[in-house]
PDB file of C-alpha atoms in Angstrom:
ATOM      1  CA  UNK A   1      18.653   6.788 -13.673  1.00  0.00           C
ATOM      2  CA  UNK A   2      16.137   8.013 -12.108  1.00  0.00           C
ATOM      3  CA  UNK A   3      15.684   6.110  -8.824  1.00  0.00           C
ATOM      4  CA  UNK A   4      16.037   2.421  -8.248  1.00  0.00           C
ATOM      5  CA  UNK A   5      14.970  -0.739  -8.856  1.00  0.00           C
ATOM      6  CA  UNK A   6      14.766  -3.198  -5.994  1.00  0.00           C
ATOM      7  CA  UNK A   7      13.381  -6.802  -7.723  1.00  0.00           C
ATOM      8  CA  UNK A   8      12.468  -9.081  -5.368  1.00  0.00           C
ATOM      9  CA  UNK A   9      10.062 -12.056  -5.155  1.00  0.00           C
ATOM     10  CA  UNK A  10      10.705 -16.478  -4.837  1.00  0.00           C
ATOM     11  CA  UNK A  11      14.024 -17.720  -3.808  1.00  0.00           C
ATOM     12  CA  UNK A  12      15.923 -18.975  -7.010  1.00  0.00           C
ATOM     13  CA  UNK A  13      13.997 -17.926  -9.391  1.00  0.00           C
ATOM     14  CA  UNK A  14      15.932 -16.785 -13.017  1.00  0.00           C
ATOM     15  CA  UNK A  15      19.154 -16.732 -10.025  1.00  0.00           C
ATOM     16  CA  UNK A  16      17.929 -14.302  -7.718  1.00  0.00           C
ATOM     17  CA  UNK A  17      17.410 -14.320  -4.280  1.00  0.00           C
ATOM     18  CA  UNK A  18      18.977 -17.657  -3.146  1.00  0.00           C
ATOM     19  CA  UNK A  19      20.025 -18.276   0.133  1.00  0.00           C
ATOM     20  CA  UNK A  20      23.196 -19.519  -0.228  1.00  0.00           C
ATOM     21  CA  UNK A  21      24.929 -16.583   1.529  1.00  0.00           C
ATOM     22  CA  UNK A  22      25.389 -15.756   4.557  1.00  0.00           C
ATOM     23  CA  UNK A  23      24.893 -12.150   3.928  1.00  0.00           C
ATOM     24  CA  UNK A  24      22.111 -12.619   1.598  1.00  0.00           C
ATOM     25  CA  UNK A  25      19.878 -14.731   4.313  1.00  0.00           C
ATOM     26  CA  UNK A  26      20.485 -11.865   6.905  1.00  0.00           C
ATOM     27  CA  UNK A  27      19.187  -9.451   4.394  1.00  0.00           C
ATOM     28  CA  UNK A  28      15.866 -10.601   3.819  1.00  0.00           C
ATOM     29  CA  UNK A  29      13.242  -9.028   5.074  1.00  0.00           C
ATOM     30  CA  UNK A  30      11.290  -9.967   8.321  1.00  0.00           C
ATOM     31  CA  UNK A  31       9.772  -9.361  11.573  1.00  0.00           C
ATOM     32  CA  UNK A  32       8.617  -6.000  10.603  1.00  0.00           C
ATOM     33  CA  UNK A  33       5.470  -4.120  10.220  1.00  0.00           C
ATOM     34  CA  UNK A  34       4.884  -2.176   6.520  1.00  0.00           C
ATOM     35  CA  UNK A  35       2.190  -0.458   8.817  1.00  0.00           C
ATOM     36  CA  UNK A  36       1.600   2.163  10.762  1.00  0.00           C
ATOM     37  CA  UNK A  37      -0.502   1.484  14.089  1.00  0.00           C
ATOM     38  CA  UNK A  38      -3.404   3.677  14.186  1.00  0.00           C
ATOM     39  CA  UNK A  39      -3.890   6.537  16.910  1.00  0.00           C
ATOM     40  CA  UNK A  40      -4.531   9.917  17.074  1.00  0.00           C
ATOM     41  CA  UNK A  41      -1.278  10.394  15.420  1.00  0.00           C
ATOM     42  CA  UNK A  42      -2.904   8.913  12.367  1.00  0.00           C
ATOM     43  CA  UNK A  43      -3.251  11.693   9.435  1.00  0.00           C
ATOM     44  CA  UNK A  44      -6.470  11.507   7.678  1.00  0.00           C
ATOM     45  CA  UNK A  45      -7.205  12.807   3.751  1.00  0.00           C
ATOM     46  CA  UNK A  46      -8.543  16.052   3.910  1.00  0.00           C
ATOM     47  CA  UNK A  47      -7.504  16.977   8.078  1.00  0.00           C
ATOM     48  CA  UNK A  48     -10.427  16.809   9.429  1.00  0.00           C
ATOM     49  CA  UNK A  49     -10.740  13.351  10.969  1.00  0.00           C
ATOM     50  CA  UNK A  50      -9.304  11.993  14.020  1.00  0.00           C
ATOM     51  CA  UNK A  51      -9.046   8.095  15.171  1.00  0.00           C
ATOM     52  CA  UNK A  52     -11.096   8.476  18.654  1.00  0.00           C
ATOM     53  CA  UNK A  53     -10.746   5.725  22.051  1.00  0.00           C
ATOM     54  CA  UNK A  54     -13.544   6.032  24.361  1.00  0.00           C
ATOM     55  CA  UNK A  55     -13.016   4.543  27.260  1.00  0.00           C
ATOM     56  CA  UNK A  56     -16.215   1.898  28.012  1.00  0.00           C
ATOM     57  CA  UNK A  57     -14.662   0.335  31.058  1.00  0.00           C
ATOM     58  CA  UNK A  58     -11.627   0.744  33.473  1.00  0.00           C
ATOM     59  CA  UNK A  59      -9.843  -0.825  35.852  1.00  0.00           C
ATOM     60  CA  UNK A  60      -8.510   2.673  37.000  1.00  0.00           C
ATOM     61  CA  UNK A  61     -12.461   3.237  37.497  1.00  0.00           C
ATOM     62  CA  UNK A  62     -12.737   0.216  39.214  1.00  0.00           C
ATOM     63  CA  UNK A  63     -14.199  -1.772  36.621  1.00  0.00           C
ATOM     64  CA  UNK A  64     -12.591  -5.056  36.390  1.00  0.00           C
ATOM     65  CA  UNK A  65     -11.101  -4.897  32.594  1.00  0.00           C
ATOM     66  CA  UNK A  66     -10.451  -2.475  29.956  1.00  0.00           C
ATOM     67  CA  UNK A  67     -12.475  -2.232  27.059  1.00  0.00           C
ATOM     68  CA  UNK A  68     -12.692   0.845  24.585  1.00  0.00           C
ATOM     69  CA  UNK A  69     -14.522   2.277  21.533  1.00  0.00           C
ATOM     70  CA  UNK A  70     -12.903   3.187  18.743  1.00  0.00           C
ATOM     71  CA  UNK A  71     -14.306   5.392  16.215  1.00  0.00           C
ATOM     72  CA  UNK A  72     -12.649   6.516  12.339  1.00  0.00           C
ATOM     73  CA  UNK A  73     -13.413   6.155   8.706  1.00  0.00           C
ATOM     74  CA  UNK A  74     -12.428   3.078   7.173  1.00  0.00           C
ATOM     75  CA  UNK A  75      -9.728   4.649   5.347  1.00  0.00           C
ATOM     76  CA  UNK A  76      -7.528   5.080   8.636  1.00  0.00           C
ATOM     77  CA  UNK A  77      -3.676   4.790   7.804  1.00  0.00           C
ATOM     78  CA  UNK A  78      -2.494   1.795   6.116  1.00  0.00           C
ATOM     79  CA  UNK A  79      -5.738   0.532   4.049  1.00  0.00           C
ATOM     80  CA  UNK A  80      -6.715  -0.950   1.236  1.00  0.00           C
ATOM     81  CA  UNK A  81      -9.237   0.472  -1.541  1.00  0.00           C
ATOM     82  CA  UNK A  82     -11.895  -2.068  -3.236  1.00  0.00           C
ATOM     83  CA  UNK A  83     -13.445  -1.440  -6.722  1.00  0.00           C
ATOM     84  CA  UNK A  84     -16.418  -0.895  -4.225  1.00  0.00           C
ATOM     85  CA  UNK A  85     -15.372   2.441  -3.666  1.00  0.00           C
ATOM     86  CA  UNK A  86     -15.353   4.487  -6.787  1.00  0.00           C
ATOM     87  CA  UNK A  87     -18.223   1.804  -7.945  1.00  0.00           C
ATOM     88  CA  UNK A  88     -21.764   0.875  -6.779  1.00  0.00           C
ATOM     89  CA  UNK A  89     -20.949  -2.899  -8.333  1.00  0.00           C
ATOM     90  CA  UNK A  90     -17.592  -3.354  -7.414  1.00  0.00           C
ATOM     91  CA  UNK A  91     -16.105  -5.962  -5.433  1.00  0.00           C
ATOM     92  CA  UNK A  92     -16.207  -5.230  -2.081  1.00  0.00           C
ATOM     93  CA  UNK A  93     -13.848  -7.376   1.078  1.00  0.00           C
ATOM     94  CA  UNK A  94     -15.792 -10.490   1.493  1.00  0.00           C
ATOM     95  CA  UNK A  95     -15.925 -11.272  -2.017  1.00  0.00           C
ATOM     96  CA  UNK A  96     -11.699 -11.699  -2.388  1.00  0.00           C
ATOM     97  CA  UNK A  97     -10.586 -15.436  -0.982  1.00  0.00           C
ATOM     98  CA  UNK A  98      -8.201 -15.468   2.024  1.00  0.00           C
ATOM     99  CA  UNK A  99      -5.377 -16.189  -0.357  1.00  0.00           C
ATOM    100  CA  UNK A 100      -4.999 -13.383  -2.823  1.00  0.00           C
ATOM    101  CA  UNK A 101      -4.040 -11.670  -0.259  1.00  0.00           C
ATOM    102  CA  UNK A 102      -0.667 -13.637  -0.045  1.00  0.00           C
ATOM    103  CA  UNK A 103       1.527 -12.302  -1.993  1.00  0.00           C
ATOM    104  CA  UNK A 104       4.890 -14.471  -3.083  1.00  0.00           C
ATOM    105  CA  UNK A 105       6.299 -11.616  -6.375  1.00  0.00           C
ATOM    106  CA  UNK A 106       6.661  -8.304  -5.490  1.00  0.00           C
ATOM    107  CA  UNK A 107       8.879  -5.438  -7.116  1.00  0.00           C
ATOM    108  CA  UNK A 108       9.384  -2.201  -5.018  1.00  0.00           C
ATOM    109  CA  UNK A 109      10.065   0.563  -6.920  1.00  0.00           C
ATOM    110  CA  UNK A 110      12.322   3.464  -5.430  1.00  0.00           C
ATOM    111  CA  UNK A 111      11.858   7.438  -5.914  1.00  0.00           C
ATOM    112  CA  UNK A 112      12.918   8.523  -3.377  1.00  0.00           C
ATOM    113  CA  UNK A 113      15.891  10.040  -4.004  1.00  0.00           C
ATOM    114  CA  UNK A 114      13.949  12.371  -6.379  1.00  0.00           C
ATOM    115  CA  UNK A 115      11.942  14.289  -3.646  1.00  0.00           C
ATOM    116  CA  UNK A 116       9.910  16.345  -3.473  1.00  0.00           C
ATOM    117  CA  UNK A 117       8.451  13.294  -6.152  1.00  0.00           C
ATOM    118  CA  UNK A 118       5.305  15.183  -7.837  1.00  0.00           C
ATOM    119  CA  UNK A 119       3.676  13.046 -10.712  1.00  0.00           C
ATOM    120  CA  UNK A 120       4.562   9.430 -10.519  1.00  0.00           C
ATOM    121  CA  UNK A 121       3.054   7.723 -14.671  1.00  0.00           C
ATOM    122  CA  UNK A 122       4.266   5.261 -16.692  1.00  0.00           C
ATOM    123  CA  UNK A 123       7.802   6.408 -17.171  1.00  0.00           C
ATOM    124  CA  UNK A 124       9.019   5.708 -14.082  1.00  0.00           C
ATOM    125  CA  UNK A 125       7.360   1.954 -14.192  1.00  0.00           C
ATOM    126  CA  UNK A 126       9.954   1.121 -17.055  1.00  0.00           C
ATOM    127  CA  UNK A 127      12.393   0.918 -14.111  1.00  0.00           C
ATOM    128  CA  UNK A 128      10.688  -2.127 -12.607  1.00  0.00           C
ATOM    129  CA  UNK A 129      12.817  -5.087 -13.781  1.00  0.00           C
ATOM    130  CA  UNK A 130      10.727  -6.646 -14.827  1.00  0.00           C
ATOM    131  CA  UNK A 131       9.287 -10.399 -12.842  1.00  0.00           C
ATOM    132  CA  UNK A 132       7.161 -13.017 -14.229  1.00  0.00           C
ATOM    133  CA  UNK A 133       4.007 -13.048 -12.716  1.00  0.00           C
ATOM    134  CA  UNK A 134       4.628 -10.064 -11.200  1.00  0.00           C
ATOM    135  CA  UNK A 135       1.654 -10.145  -8.128  1.00  0.00           C
ATOM    136  CA  UNK A 136       1.894  -6.574  -6.007  1.00  0.00           C
ATOM    137  CA  UNK A 137       3.896  -3.700  -6.935  1.00  0.00           C
ATOM    138  CA  UNK A 138       5.660  -1.230  -3.945  1.00  0.00           C
ATOM    139  CA  UNK A 139       6.734   2.131  -4.824  1.00  0.00           C
ATOM    140  CA  UNK A 140       7.932   3.776  -2.244  1.00  0.00           C
ATOM    141  CA  UNK A 141       7.952   8.540  -3.023  1.00  0.00           C
ATOM    142  CA  UNK A 142       9.758   8.823   0.162  1.00  0.00           C
ATOM    143  CA  UNK A 143       6.437  10.806   0.636  1.00  0.00           C
ATOM    144  CA  UNK A 144       6.664   8.788   3.883  1.00  0.00           C
ATOM    145  CA  UNK A 145       9.212  10.433   5.666  1.00  0.00           C
ATOM    146  CA  UNK A 146       6.926  13.659   5.807  1.00  0.00           C
ATOM    147  CA  UNK A 147       4.248  11.208   7.726  1.00  0.00           C
ATOM    148  CA  UNK A 148       3.210  13.472  10.735  1.00  0.00           C
ATOM    149  CA  UNK A 149       3.063  16.569   9.003  1.00  0.00           C
ATOM    150  CA  UNK A 150       0.425  18.461   7.380  1.00  0.00           C
ATOM    151  CA  UNK A 151       2.095  18.534   3.977  1.00  0.00           C
ATOM    152  CA  UNK A 152       2.235  14.785   3.596  1.00  0.00           C
ATOM    153  CA  UNK A 153      -1.937  15.119   3.281  1.00  0.00           C
ATOM    154  CA  UNK A 154      -1.804  18.341   1.686  1.00  0.00           C
ATOM    155  CA  UNK A 155       1.066  18.244  -0.865  1.00  0.00           C
ATOM    156  CA  UNK A 156       0.968  14.560  -2.025  1.00  0.00           C
ATOM    157  CA  UNK A 157       3.063  12.985  -5.557  1.00  0.00           C
ATOM    158  CA  UNK A 158      -0.249  12.626  -8.144  1.00  0.00           C
ATOM    159  CA  UNK A 159      -0.031   9.166  -9.599  1.00  0.00           C
ATOM    160  CA  UNK A 160      -1.298   9.405 -12.998  1.00  0.00           C
ATOM    161  CA  UNK A 161      -4.547   6.872 -14.608  1.00  0.00           C
ATOM    162  CA  UNK A 162      -2.402   6.111 -17.840  1.00  0.00           C
ATOM    163  CA  UNK A 163      -0.253   3.974 -15.139  1.00  0.00           C
ATOM    164  CA  UNK A 164      -3.185   1.444 -14.217  1.00  0.00           C
ATOM    165  CA  UNK A 165      -3.233   0.197 -18.250  1.00  0.00           C
ATOM    166  CA  UNK A 166      -0.074   0.439 -18.654  1.00  0.00           C
ATOM    167  CA  UNK A 167       0.790  -1.897 -15.185  1.00  0.00           C
ATOM    168  CA  UNK A 168      -1.902  -4.327 -16.917  1.00  0.00           C
ATOM    169  CA  UNK A 169      -0.006  -4.580 -20.127  1.00  0.00           C
ATOM    170  CA  UNK A 170       3.516  -5.267 -18.379  1.00  0.00           C
ATOM    171  CA  UNK A 171       2.301  -7.139 -15.482  1.00  0.00           C
ATOM    172  CA  UNK A 172      -0.949  -8.662 -16.679  1.00  0.00           C
ATOM    173  CA  UNK A 173      -1.181 -10.456 -12.896  1.00  0.00           C
ATOM    174  CA  UNK A 174      -0.816  -8.093 -11.237  1.00  0.00           C
ATOM    175  CA  UNK A 175      -3.381  -7.449  -7.943  1.00  0.00           C
ATOM    176  CA  UNK A 176      -2.152  -4.273  -6.376  1.00  0.00           C
ATOM    177  CA  UNK A 177      -0.116  -1.741  -5.581  1.00  0.00           C
ATOM    178  CA  UNK A 178       1.122  -0.035  -2.575  1.00  0.00           C
ATOM    179  CA  UNK A 179       2.916   3.218  -1.801  1.00  0.00           C
ATOM    180  CA  UNK A 180       4.063   5.555   0.925  1.00  0.00           C
ATOM    181  CA  UNK A 181       1.625   7.968  -0.361  1.00  0.00           C
ATOM    182  CA  UNK A 182      -2.018   9.173   1.695  1.00  0.00           C
ATOM    183  CA  UNK A 183      -3.589   8.194  -1.108  1.00  0.00           C
ATOM    184  CA  UNK A 184      -3.617   7.850  -5.535  1.00  0.00           C
ATOM    185  CA  UNK A 185      -5.454  10.975  -5.256  1.00  0.00           C
ATOM    186  CA  UNK A 186      -3.421  13.999  -4.256  1.00  0.00           C
ATOM    187  CA  UNK A 187      -5.029  16.612  -2.250  1.00  0.00           C
ATOM    188  CA  UNK A 188      -3.265  19.346  -4.647  1.00  0.00           C
ATOM    189  CA  UNK A 189      -5.369  17.915  -8.043  1.00  0.00           C
ATOM    190  CA  UNK A 190      -8.393  15.677  -6.951  1.00  0.00           C
ATOM    191  CA  UNK A 191      -9.612  15.112 -10.272  1.00  0.00           C
ATOM    192  CA  UNK A 192      -6.943  13.650 -10.958  1.00  0.00           C
ATOM    193  CA  UNK A 193      -6.988  11.776  -7.896  1.00  0.00           C
ATOM    194  CA  UNK A 194     -10.686  10.591  -8.729  1.00  0.00           C
ATOM    195  CA  UNK A 195     -10.253   9.305 -12.563  1.00  0.00           C
ATOM    196  CA  UNK A 196      -6.592   7.618 -11.142  1.00  0.00           C
ATOM    197  CA  UNK A 197      -9.202   5.555  -8.802  1.00  0.00           C
ATOM    198  CA  UNK A 198     -11.333   4.577 -11.061  1.00  0.00           C
ATOM    199  CA  UNK A 199      -9.122   4.052 -13.471  1.00  0.00           C
ATOM    200  CA  UNK A 200      -6.965   1.126 -11.531  1.00  0.00           C
ATOM    201  CA  UNK A 201      -9.867  -0.406  -9.447  1.00  0.00           C
ATOM    202  CA  UNK A 202     -12.488  -0.537 -12.515  1.00  0.00           C
ATOM    203  CA  UNK A 203     -12.802  -2.844 -14.857  1.00  0.00           C
ATOM    204  CA  UNK A 204     -12.368  -6.706 -15.621  1.00  0.00           C
ATOM    205  CA  UNK A 205      -9.218  -7.003 -14.091  1.00  0.00           C
ATOM    206  CA  UNK A 206      -8.843  -4.653 -10.737  1.00  0.00           C
ATOM    207  CA  UNK A 207      -5.616  -3.159  -9.271  1.00  0.00           C
ATOM    208  CA  UNK A 208      -5.897  -3.194  -5.536  1.00  0.00           C
ATOM    209  CA  UNK A 209      -4.935   0.248  -4.059  1.00  0.00           C
ATOM    210  CA  UNK A 210      -2.920  -0.189  -0.574  1.00  0.00           C
ATOM    211  CA  UNK A 211      -2.493   3.209   0.532  1.00  0.00           C
ATOM    212  CA  UNK A 212      -0.296   5.136   3.756  1.00  0.00           C
ATOM    213  CA  UNK A 213       1.576   1.892   3.721  1.00  0.00           C
ATOM    214  CA  UNK A 214       5.424   2.211   5.942  1.00  0.00           C
ATOM    215  CA  UNK A 215       8.085   1.395   3.176  1.00  0.00           C
ATOM    216  CA  UNK A 216      10.545   3.919   5.567  1.00  0.00           C
ATOM    217  CA  UNK A 217      12.110   0.078   6.580  1.00  0.00           C
ATOM    218  CA  UNK A 218      12.889  -0.886   3.298  1.00  0.00           C
ATOM    219  CA  UNK A 219      15.875  -0.421   1.540  1.00  0.00           C
ATOM    220  CA  UNK A 220      17.509  -1.735  -2.109  1.00  0.00           C
ATOM    221  CA  UNK A 221      19.799  -4.365   0.002  1.00  0.00           C
ATOM    222  CA  UNK A 222      16.614  -6.034   1.386  1.00  0.00           C
ATOM    223  CA  UNK A 223      14.763  -8.882   0.081  1.00  0.00           C
ATOM    224  CA  UNK A 224      11.583  -9.901   0.093  1.00  0.00           C
ATOM    225  CA  UNK A 225       9.854 -13.165  -0.369  1.00  0.00           C
ATOM    226  CA  UNK A 226       6.419 -12.783   0.213  1.00  0.00           C
ATOM    227  CA  UNK A 227       4.162 -10.546   1.674  1.00  0.00           C
ATOM    228  CA  UNK A 228       0.340 -10.583   3.656  1.00  0.00           C
ATOM    229  CA  UNK A 229      -2.136  -8.931   3.376  1.00  0.00           C
ATOM    230  CA  UNK A 230      -4.375  -8.730   6.231  1.00  0.00           C
ATOM    231  CA  UNK A 231      -7.415  -6.268   6.081  1.00  0.00           C
ATOM    232  CA  UNK A 232      -9.540  -6.046   9.285  1.00  0.00           C
ATOM    233  CA  UNK A 233     -12.816  -8.172   8.133  1.00  0.00           C
ATOM    234  CA  UNK A 234     -15.583  -6.120   7.313  1.00  0.00           C
ATOM    235  CA  UNK A 235     -18.692  -7.213   5.270  1.00  0.00           C
ATOM    236  CA  UNK A 236     -19.864  -5.215   2.664  1.00  0.00           C
ATOM    237  CA  UNK A 237     -16.670  -2.414   2.943  1.00  0.00           C
ATOM    238  CA  UNK A 238     -15.348  -0.008   0.211  1.00  0.00           C
ATOM    239  CA  UNK A 239     -12.228   0.247   2.177  1.00  0.00           C
ATOM    240  CA  UNK A 240     -10.722  -1.720   5.381  1.00  0.00           C
ATOM    241  CA  UNK A 241      -7.315  -0.837   7.459  1.00  0.00           C
ATOM    242  CA  UNK A 242      -4.908  -3.500   6.437  1.00  0.00           C
ATOM    243  CA  UNK A 243      -1.238  -5.169   8.715  1.00  0.00           C
ATOM    244  CA  UNK A 244       1.792  -5.701   6.376  1.00  0.00           C
ATOM    245  CA  UNK A 245       3.507  -8.316   7.144  1.00  0.00           C
ATOM    246  CA  UNK A 246       6.835  -9.374   5.168  1.00  0.00           C
ATOM    247  CA  UNK A 247       8.989 -12.333   4.878  1.00  0.00           C
TER     248      UNK A 247
END
């Protein structure tokens, strides 16, 4: 088998996820971030942007407090792409209710043993053990291990557009996919990347894209019961940095 599948969900589902054993309790994911911190080392798609911090007030300079001004693209670090990103009439952030961002049915597909992962298509998703009402599909390509090097943004995997319809067909309740690559659009094939964005974010059932997710801490022995994605609340935005907390 190419890749490994971690099936995760609510305790007791189909006999899985039970907390009766002490070992299973210890393997539950908790108290980690699946988001990267923003900073001057944050990589950006294309390599020509930076996260900038300007000191506005400084105790060291004699002010009574420290205050700073941040400047960055909204597609910075771990972030969620919304339909408005590629569709002028697409939904923006304020159109999603708060409970939309709480996922209790999650699956993780681990492809990191196939490095380098060049293409991610429907065939790899056949490995996923299906959950009823799957809400979020995480895909660990292993590319996250290259974060901090130019290769991370220059040569990410190509996500094929036909994945979107495949996922809609197999998982009719799917709301989002998240992955450890800087974008669903590889810099090596931007035409396919644009088509992939439109395929996922378009239509009556958009699948949101959570990009640059920190999946390095996860392994197949762990169990995720729930994931909360907390976007930075900005009106009329096509994307927003987000904090991802599993438990």
